[in-house]
Short mmCIF file of N, CA, C and O in Angstrom, two decimals:
data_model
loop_
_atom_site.label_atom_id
_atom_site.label_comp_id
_atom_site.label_asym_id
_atom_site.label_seq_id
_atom_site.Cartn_x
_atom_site.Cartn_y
_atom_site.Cartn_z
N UNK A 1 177.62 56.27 -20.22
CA UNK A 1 178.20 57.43 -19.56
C UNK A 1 178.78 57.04 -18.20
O UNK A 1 179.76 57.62 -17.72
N UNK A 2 178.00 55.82 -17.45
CA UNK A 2 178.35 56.19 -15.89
C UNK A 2 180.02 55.04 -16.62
O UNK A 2 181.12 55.53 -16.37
N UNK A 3 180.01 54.22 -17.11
CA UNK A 3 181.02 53.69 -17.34
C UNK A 3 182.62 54.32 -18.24
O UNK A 3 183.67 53.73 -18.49
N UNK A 4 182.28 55.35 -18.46
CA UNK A 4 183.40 56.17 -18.62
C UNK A 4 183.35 57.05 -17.43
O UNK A 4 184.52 57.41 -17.32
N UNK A 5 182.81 57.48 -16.69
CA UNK A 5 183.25 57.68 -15.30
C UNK A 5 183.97 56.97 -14.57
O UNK A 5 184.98 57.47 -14.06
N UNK A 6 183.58 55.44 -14.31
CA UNK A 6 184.33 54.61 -13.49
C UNK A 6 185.59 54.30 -13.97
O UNK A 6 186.55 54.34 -13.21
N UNK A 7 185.74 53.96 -15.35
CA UNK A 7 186.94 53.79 -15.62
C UNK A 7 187.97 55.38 -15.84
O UNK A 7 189.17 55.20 -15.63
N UNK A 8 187.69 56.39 -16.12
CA UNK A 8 188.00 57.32 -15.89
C UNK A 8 189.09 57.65 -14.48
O UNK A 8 190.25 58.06 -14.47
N UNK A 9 187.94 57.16 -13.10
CA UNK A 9 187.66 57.07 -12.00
C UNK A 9 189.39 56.20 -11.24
O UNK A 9 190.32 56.51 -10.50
N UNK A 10 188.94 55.08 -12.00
CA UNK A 10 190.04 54.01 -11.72
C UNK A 10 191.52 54.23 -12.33
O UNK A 10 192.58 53.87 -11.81
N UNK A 11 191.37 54.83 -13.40
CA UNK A 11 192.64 55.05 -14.13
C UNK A 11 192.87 56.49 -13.44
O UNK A 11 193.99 56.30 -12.97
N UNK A 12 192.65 57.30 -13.22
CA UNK A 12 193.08 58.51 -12.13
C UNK A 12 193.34 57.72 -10.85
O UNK A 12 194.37 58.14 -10.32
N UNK A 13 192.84 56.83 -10.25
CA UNK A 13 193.16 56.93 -8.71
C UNK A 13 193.97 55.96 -8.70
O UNK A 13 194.65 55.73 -7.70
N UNK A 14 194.06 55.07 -9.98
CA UNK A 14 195.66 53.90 -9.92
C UNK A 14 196.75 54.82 -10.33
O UNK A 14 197.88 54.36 -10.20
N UNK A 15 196.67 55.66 -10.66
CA UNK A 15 197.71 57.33 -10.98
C UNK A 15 198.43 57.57 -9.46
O UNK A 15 199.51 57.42 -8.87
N UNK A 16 197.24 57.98 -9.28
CA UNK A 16 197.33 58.60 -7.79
C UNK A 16 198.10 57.89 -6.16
O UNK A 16 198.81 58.43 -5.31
N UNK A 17 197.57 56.56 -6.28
CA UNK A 17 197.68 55.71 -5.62
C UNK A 17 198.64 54.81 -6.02
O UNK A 17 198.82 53.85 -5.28
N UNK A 18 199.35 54.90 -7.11
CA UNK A 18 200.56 53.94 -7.56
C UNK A 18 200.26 52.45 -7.37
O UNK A 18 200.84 51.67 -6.62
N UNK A 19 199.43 52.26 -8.04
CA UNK A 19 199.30 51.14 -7.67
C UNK A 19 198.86 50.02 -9.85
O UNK A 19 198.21 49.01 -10.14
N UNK A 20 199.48 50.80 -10.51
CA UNK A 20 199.35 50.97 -11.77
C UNK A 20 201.17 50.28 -11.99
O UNK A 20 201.90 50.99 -11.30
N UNK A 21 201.91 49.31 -12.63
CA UNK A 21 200.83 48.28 -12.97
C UNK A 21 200.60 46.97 -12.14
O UNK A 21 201.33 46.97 -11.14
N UNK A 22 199.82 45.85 -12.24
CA UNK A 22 199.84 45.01 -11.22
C UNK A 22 200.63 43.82 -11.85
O UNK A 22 200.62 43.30 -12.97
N UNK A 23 201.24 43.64 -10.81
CA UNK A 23 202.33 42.13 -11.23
C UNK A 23 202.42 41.01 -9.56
O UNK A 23 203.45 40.69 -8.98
N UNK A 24 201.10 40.68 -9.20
CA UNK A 24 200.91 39.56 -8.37
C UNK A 24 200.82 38.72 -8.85
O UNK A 24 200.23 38.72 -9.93
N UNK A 25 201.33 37.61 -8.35
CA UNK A 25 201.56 36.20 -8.61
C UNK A 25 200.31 35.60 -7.27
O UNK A 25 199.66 34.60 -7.58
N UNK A 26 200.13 36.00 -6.36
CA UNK A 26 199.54 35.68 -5.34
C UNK A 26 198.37 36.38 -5.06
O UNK A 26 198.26 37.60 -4.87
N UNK A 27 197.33 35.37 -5.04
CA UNK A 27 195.74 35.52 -4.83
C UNK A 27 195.48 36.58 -3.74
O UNK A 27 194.93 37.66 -3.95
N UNK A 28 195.88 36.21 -2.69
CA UNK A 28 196.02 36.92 -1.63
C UNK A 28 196.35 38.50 -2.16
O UNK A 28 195.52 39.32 -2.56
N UNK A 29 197.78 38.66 -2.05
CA UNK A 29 197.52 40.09 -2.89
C UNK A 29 196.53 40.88 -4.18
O UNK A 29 196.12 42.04 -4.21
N UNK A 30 196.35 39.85 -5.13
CA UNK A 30 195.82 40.30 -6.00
C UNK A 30 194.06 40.93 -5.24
O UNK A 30 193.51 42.02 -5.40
N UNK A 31 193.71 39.95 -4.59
CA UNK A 31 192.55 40.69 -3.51
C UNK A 31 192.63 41.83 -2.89
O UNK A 31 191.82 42.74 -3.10
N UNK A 32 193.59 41.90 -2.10
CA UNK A 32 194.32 43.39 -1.49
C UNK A 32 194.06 44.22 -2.59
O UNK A 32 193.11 45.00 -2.51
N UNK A 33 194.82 44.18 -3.72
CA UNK A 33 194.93 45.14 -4.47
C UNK A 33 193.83 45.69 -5.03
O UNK A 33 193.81 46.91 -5.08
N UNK A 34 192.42 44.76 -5.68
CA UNK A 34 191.23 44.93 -5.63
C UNK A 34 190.47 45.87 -4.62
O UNK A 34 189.81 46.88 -4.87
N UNK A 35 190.76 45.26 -3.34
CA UNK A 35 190.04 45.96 -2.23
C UNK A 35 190.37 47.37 -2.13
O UNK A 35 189.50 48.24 -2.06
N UNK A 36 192.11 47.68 -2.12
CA UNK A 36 191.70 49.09 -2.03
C UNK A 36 191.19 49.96 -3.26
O UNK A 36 190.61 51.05 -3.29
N UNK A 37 191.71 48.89 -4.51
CA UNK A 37 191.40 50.15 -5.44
C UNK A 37 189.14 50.57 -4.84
O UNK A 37 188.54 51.61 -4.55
N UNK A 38 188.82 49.48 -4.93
CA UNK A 38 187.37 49.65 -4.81
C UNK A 38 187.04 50.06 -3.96
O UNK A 38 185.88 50.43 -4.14
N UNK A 39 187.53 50.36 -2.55
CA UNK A 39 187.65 51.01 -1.64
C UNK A 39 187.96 52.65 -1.64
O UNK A 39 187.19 53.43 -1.07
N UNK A 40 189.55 53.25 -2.55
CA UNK A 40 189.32 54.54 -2.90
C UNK A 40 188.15 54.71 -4.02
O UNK A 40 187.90 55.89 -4.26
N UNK A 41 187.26 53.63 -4.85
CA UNK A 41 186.43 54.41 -5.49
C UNK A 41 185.17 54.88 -4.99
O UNK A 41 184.48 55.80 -5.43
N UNK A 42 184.87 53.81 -3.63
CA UNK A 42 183.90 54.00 -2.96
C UNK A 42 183.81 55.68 -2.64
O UNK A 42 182.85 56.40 -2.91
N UNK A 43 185.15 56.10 -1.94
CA UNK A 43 185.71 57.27 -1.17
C UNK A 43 185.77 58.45 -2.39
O UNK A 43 185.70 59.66 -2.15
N UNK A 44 185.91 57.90 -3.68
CA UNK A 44 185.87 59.21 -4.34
C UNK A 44 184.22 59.56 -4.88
O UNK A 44 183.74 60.65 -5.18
N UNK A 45 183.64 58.32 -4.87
CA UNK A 45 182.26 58.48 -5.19
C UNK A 45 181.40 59.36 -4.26
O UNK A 45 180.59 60.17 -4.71
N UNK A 46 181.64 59.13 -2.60
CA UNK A 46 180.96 59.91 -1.61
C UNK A 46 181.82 61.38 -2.22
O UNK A 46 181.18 62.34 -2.65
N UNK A 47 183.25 61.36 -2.16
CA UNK A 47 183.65 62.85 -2.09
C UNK A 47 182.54 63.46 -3.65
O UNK A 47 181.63 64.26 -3.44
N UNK A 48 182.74 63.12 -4.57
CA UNK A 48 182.20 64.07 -5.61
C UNK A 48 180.70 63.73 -5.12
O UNK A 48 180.17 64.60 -5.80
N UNK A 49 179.74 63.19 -4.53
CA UNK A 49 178.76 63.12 -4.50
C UNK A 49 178.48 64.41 -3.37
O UNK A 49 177.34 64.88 -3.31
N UNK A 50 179.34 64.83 -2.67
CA UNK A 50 179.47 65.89 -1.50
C UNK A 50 179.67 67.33 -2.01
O UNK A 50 179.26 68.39 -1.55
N UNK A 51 180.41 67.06 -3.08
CA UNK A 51 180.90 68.64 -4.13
C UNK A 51 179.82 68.39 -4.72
O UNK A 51 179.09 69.09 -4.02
N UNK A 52 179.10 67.89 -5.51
CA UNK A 52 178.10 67.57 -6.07
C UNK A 52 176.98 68.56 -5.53
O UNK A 52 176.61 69.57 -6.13
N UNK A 53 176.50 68.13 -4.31
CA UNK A 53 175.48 68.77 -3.44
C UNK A 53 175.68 69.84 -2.94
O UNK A 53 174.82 70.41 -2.26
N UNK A 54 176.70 70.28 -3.16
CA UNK A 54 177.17 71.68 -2.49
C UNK A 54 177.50 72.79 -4.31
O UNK A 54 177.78 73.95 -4.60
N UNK A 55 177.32 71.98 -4.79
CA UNK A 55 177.52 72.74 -6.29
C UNK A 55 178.45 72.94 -7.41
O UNK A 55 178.32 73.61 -8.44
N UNK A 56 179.38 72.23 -6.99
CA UNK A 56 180.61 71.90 -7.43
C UNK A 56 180.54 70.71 -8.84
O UNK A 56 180.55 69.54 -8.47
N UNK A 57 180.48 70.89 -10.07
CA UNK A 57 180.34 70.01 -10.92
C UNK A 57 181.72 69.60 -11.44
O UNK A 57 181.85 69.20 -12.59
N UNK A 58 182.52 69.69 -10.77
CA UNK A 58 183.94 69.87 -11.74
C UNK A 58 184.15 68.17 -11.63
O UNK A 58 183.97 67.53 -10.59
N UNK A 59 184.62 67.53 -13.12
CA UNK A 59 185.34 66.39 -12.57
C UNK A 59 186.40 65.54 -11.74
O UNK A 59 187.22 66.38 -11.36
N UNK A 60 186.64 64.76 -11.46
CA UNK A 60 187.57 64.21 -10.56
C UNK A 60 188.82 64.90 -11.11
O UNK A 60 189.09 66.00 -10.62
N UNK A 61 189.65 64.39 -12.08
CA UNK A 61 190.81 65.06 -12.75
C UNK A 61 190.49 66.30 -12.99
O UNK A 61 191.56 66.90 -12.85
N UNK A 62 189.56 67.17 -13.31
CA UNK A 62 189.66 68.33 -12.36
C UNK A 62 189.97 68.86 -11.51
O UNK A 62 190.64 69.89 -11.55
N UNK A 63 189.54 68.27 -10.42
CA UNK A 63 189.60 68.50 -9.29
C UNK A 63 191.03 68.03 -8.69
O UNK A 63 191.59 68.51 -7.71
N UNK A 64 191.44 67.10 -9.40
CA UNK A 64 192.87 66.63 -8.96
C UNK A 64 193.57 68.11 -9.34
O UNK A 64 193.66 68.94 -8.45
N UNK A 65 194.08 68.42 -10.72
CA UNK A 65 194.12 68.98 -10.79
C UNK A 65 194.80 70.56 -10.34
O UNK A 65 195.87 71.14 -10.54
N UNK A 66 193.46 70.89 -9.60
CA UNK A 66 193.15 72.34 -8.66
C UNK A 66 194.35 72.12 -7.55
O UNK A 66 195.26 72.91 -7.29
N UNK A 67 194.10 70.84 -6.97
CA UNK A 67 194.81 70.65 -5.64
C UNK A 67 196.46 69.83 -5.94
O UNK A 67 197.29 69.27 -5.22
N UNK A 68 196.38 70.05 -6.97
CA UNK A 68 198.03 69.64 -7.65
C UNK A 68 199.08 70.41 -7.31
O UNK A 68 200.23 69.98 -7.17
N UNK A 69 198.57 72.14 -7.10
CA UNK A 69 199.64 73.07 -6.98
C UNK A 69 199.44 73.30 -5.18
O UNK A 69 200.34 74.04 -4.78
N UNK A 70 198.81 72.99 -4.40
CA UNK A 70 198.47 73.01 -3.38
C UNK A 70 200.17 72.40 -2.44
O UNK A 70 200.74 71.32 -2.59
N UNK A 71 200.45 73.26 -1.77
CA UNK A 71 202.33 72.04 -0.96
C UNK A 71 201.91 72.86 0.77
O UNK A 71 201.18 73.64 1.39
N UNK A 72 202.84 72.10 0.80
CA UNK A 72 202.57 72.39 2.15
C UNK A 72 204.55 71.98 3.14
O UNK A 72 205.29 71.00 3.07
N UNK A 73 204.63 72.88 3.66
CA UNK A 73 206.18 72.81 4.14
C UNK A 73 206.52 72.52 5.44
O UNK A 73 206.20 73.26 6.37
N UNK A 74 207.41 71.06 5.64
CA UNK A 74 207.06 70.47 6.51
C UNK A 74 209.53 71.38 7.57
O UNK A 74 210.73 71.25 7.36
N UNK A 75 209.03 71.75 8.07
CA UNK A 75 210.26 72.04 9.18
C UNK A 75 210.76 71.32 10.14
O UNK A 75 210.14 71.39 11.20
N UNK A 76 211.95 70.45 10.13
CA UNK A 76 212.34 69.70 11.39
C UNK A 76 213.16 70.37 12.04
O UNK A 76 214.13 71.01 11.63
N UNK A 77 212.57 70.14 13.56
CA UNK A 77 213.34 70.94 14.75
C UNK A 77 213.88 69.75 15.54
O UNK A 77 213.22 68.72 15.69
N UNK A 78 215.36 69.96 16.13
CA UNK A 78 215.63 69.17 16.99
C UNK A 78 215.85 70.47 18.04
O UNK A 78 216.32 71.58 17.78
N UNK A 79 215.27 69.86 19.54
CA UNK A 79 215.21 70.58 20.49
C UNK A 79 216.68 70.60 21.78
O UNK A 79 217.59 69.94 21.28
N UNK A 80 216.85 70.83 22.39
CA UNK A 80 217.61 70.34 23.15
C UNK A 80 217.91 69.45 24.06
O UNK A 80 218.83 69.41 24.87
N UNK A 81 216.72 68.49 23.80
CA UNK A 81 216.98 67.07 24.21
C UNK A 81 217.25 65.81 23.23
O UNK A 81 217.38 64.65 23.61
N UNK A 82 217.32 66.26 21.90
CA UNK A 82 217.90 65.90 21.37
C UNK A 82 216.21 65.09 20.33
O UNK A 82 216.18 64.33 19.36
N UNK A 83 215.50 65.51 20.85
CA UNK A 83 213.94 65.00 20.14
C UNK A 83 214.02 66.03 18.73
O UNK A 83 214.62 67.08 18.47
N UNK A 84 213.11 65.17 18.04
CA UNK A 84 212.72 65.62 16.71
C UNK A 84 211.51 66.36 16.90
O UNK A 84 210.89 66.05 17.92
N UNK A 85 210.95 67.35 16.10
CA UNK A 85 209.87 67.38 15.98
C UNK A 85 209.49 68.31 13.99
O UNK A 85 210.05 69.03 13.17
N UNK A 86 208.28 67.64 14.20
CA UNK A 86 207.85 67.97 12.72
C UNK A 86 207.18 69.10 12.66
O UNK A 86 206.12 68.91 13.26
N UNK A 87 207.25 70.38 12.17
CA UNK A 87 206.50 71.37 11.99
C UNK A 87 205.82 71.47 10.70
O UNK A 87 206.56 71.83 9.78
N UNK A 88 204.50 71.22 10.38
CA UNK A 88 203.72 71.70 8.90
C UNK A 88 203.39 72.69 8.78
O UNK A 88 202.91 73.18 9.80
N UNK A 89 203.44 73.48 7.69
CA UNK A 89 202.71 74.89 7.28
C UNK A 89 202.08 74.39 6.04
O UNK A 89 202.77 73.93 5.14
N UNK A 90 200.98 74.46 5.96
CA UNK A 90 200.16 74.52 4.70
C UNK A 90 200.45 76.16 3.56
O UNK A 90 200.30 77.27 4.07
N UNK A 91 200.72 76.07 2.60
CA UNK A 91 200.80 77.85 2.15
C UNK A 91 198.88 77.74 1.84
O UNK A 91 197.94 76.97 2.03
N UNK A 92 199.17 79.08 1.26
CA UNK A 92 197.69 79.81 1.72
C UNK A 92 197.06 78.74 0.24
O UNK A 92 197.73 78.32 -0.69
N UNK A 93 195.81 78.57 0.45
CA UNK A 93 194.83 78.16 -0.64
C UNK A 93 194.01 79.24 -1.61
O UNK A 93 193.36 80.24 -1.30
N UNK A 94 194.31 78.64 -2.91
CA UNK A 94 193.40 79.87 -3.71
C UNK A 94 191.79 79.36 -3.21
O UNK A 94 191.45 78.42 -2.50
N UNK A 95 191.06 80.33 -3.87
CA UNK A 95 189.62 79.99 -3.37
C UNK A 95 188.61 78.59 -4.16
O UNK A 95 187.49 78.17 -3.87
N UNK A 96 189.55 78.17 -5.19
CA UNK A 96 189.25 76.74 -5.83
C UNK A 96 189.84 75.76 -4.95
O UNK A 96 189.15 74.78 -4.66
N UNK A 97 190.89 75.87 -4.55
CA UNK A 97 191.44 74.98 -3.60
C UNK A 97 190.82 74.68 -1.88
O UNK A 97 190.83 73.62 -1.26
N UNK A 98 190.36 75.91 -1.48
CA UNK A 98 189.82 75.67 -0.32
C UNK A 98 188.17 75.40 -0.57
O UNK A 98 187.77 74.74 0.39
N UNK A 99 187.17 75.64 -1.43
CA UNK A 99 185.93 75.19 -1.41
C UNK A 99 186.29 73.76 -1.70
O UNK A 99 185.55 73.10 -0.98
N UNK A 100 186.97 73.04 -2.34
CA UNK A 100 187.14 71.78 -2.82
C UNK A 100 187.37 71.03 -1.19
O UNK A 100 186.72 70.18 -0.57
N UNK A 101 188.79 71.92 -0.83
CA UNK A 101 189.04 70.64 0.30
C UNK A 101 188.11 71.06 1.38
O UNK A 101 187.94 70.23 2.27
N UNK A 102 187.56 72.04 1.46
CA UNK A 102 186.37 72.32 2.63
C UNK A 102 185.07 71.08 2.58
O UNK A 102 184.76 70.24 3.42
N UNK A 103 184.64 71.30 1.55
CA UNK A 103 183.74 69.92 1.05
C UNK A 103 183.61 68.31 1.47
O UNK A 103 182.75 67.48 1.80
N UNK A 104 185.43 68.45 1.18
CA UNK A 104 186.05 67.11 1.72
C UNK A 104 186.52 66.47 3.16
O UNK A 104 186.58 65.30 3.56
N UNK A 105 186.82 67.68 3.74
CA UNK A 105 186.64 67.49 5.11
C UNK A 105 185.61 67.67 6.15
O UNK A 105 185.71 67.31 7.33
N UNK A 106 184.44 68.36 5.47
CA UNK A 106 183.01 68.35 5.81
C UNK A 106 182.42 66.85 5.47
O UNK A 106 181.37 66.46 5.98
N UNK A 107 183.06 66.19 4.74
CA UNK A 107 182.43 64.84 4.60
C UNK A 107 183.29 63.57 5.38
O UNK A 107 182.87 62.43 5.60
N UNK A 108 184.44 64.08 5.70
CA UNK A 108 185.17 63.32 6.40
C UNK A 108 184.62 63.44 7.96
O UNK A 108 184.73 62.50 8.75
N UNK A 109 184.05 64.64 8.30
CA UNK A 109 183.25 64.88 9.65
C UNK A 109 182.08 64.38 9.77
O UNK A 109 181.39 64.53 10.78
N UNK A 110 181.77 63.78 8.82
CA UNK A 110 180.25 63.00 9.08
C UNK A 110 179.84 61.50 9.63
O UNK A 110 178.66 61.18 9.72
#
């Protein structure tokens, strides 16, 4: 079981992370590429271990998912000095979308 999780795990976050397929010729990279994937699995293992404890059983691709329809609208202003600036608006979250990322940024505060 825990091994159809991980690979589950890995094949969602090489999705996610584009990093699907690998074509290094060089050791050096091919390490890199290792490190982060095992690195976001570390990061998705704490996040569901955080929804987890808070009550949340849904799986990862679940949870991807939920926060798939989630956008957020980014506005560029140039001012009259001729500067840029970036304005974000998040639109509103359904209530699956905000317990999820509430979770996640409660664990990012720790």
């Amino acid at each position: 079981m825990t091994l159809t999780r991980v690979e589950e795990a890995f094949r969602c976050l090489k999705s996610e992370l584009g990093t699907r397929p690998i074509f290094h010729q060089i050791a050096q990279r091919t390490k890199g590429h290792l490190f982060i994937s095992i690195l976001a699995y570390h990061i998705l293992i704490n996040i569901e271990y955080k929804l987890n404890a808070s009550g949340e059983t849904r799986r990862w691709s679940t949870i991807c998912d939920t926060l798939k329809t989630h956008q957020r609208s980014t506005v560029i202003i140039t001012d009259t000095n001729q500067q840029i600036h970036h304005l974000q608006a998040p639109e509103c979250l359904d209530y699956r979308q905000d317990r999820v990322l509430h979770e996640v940024y409660a664990l990012s505060a720790v």
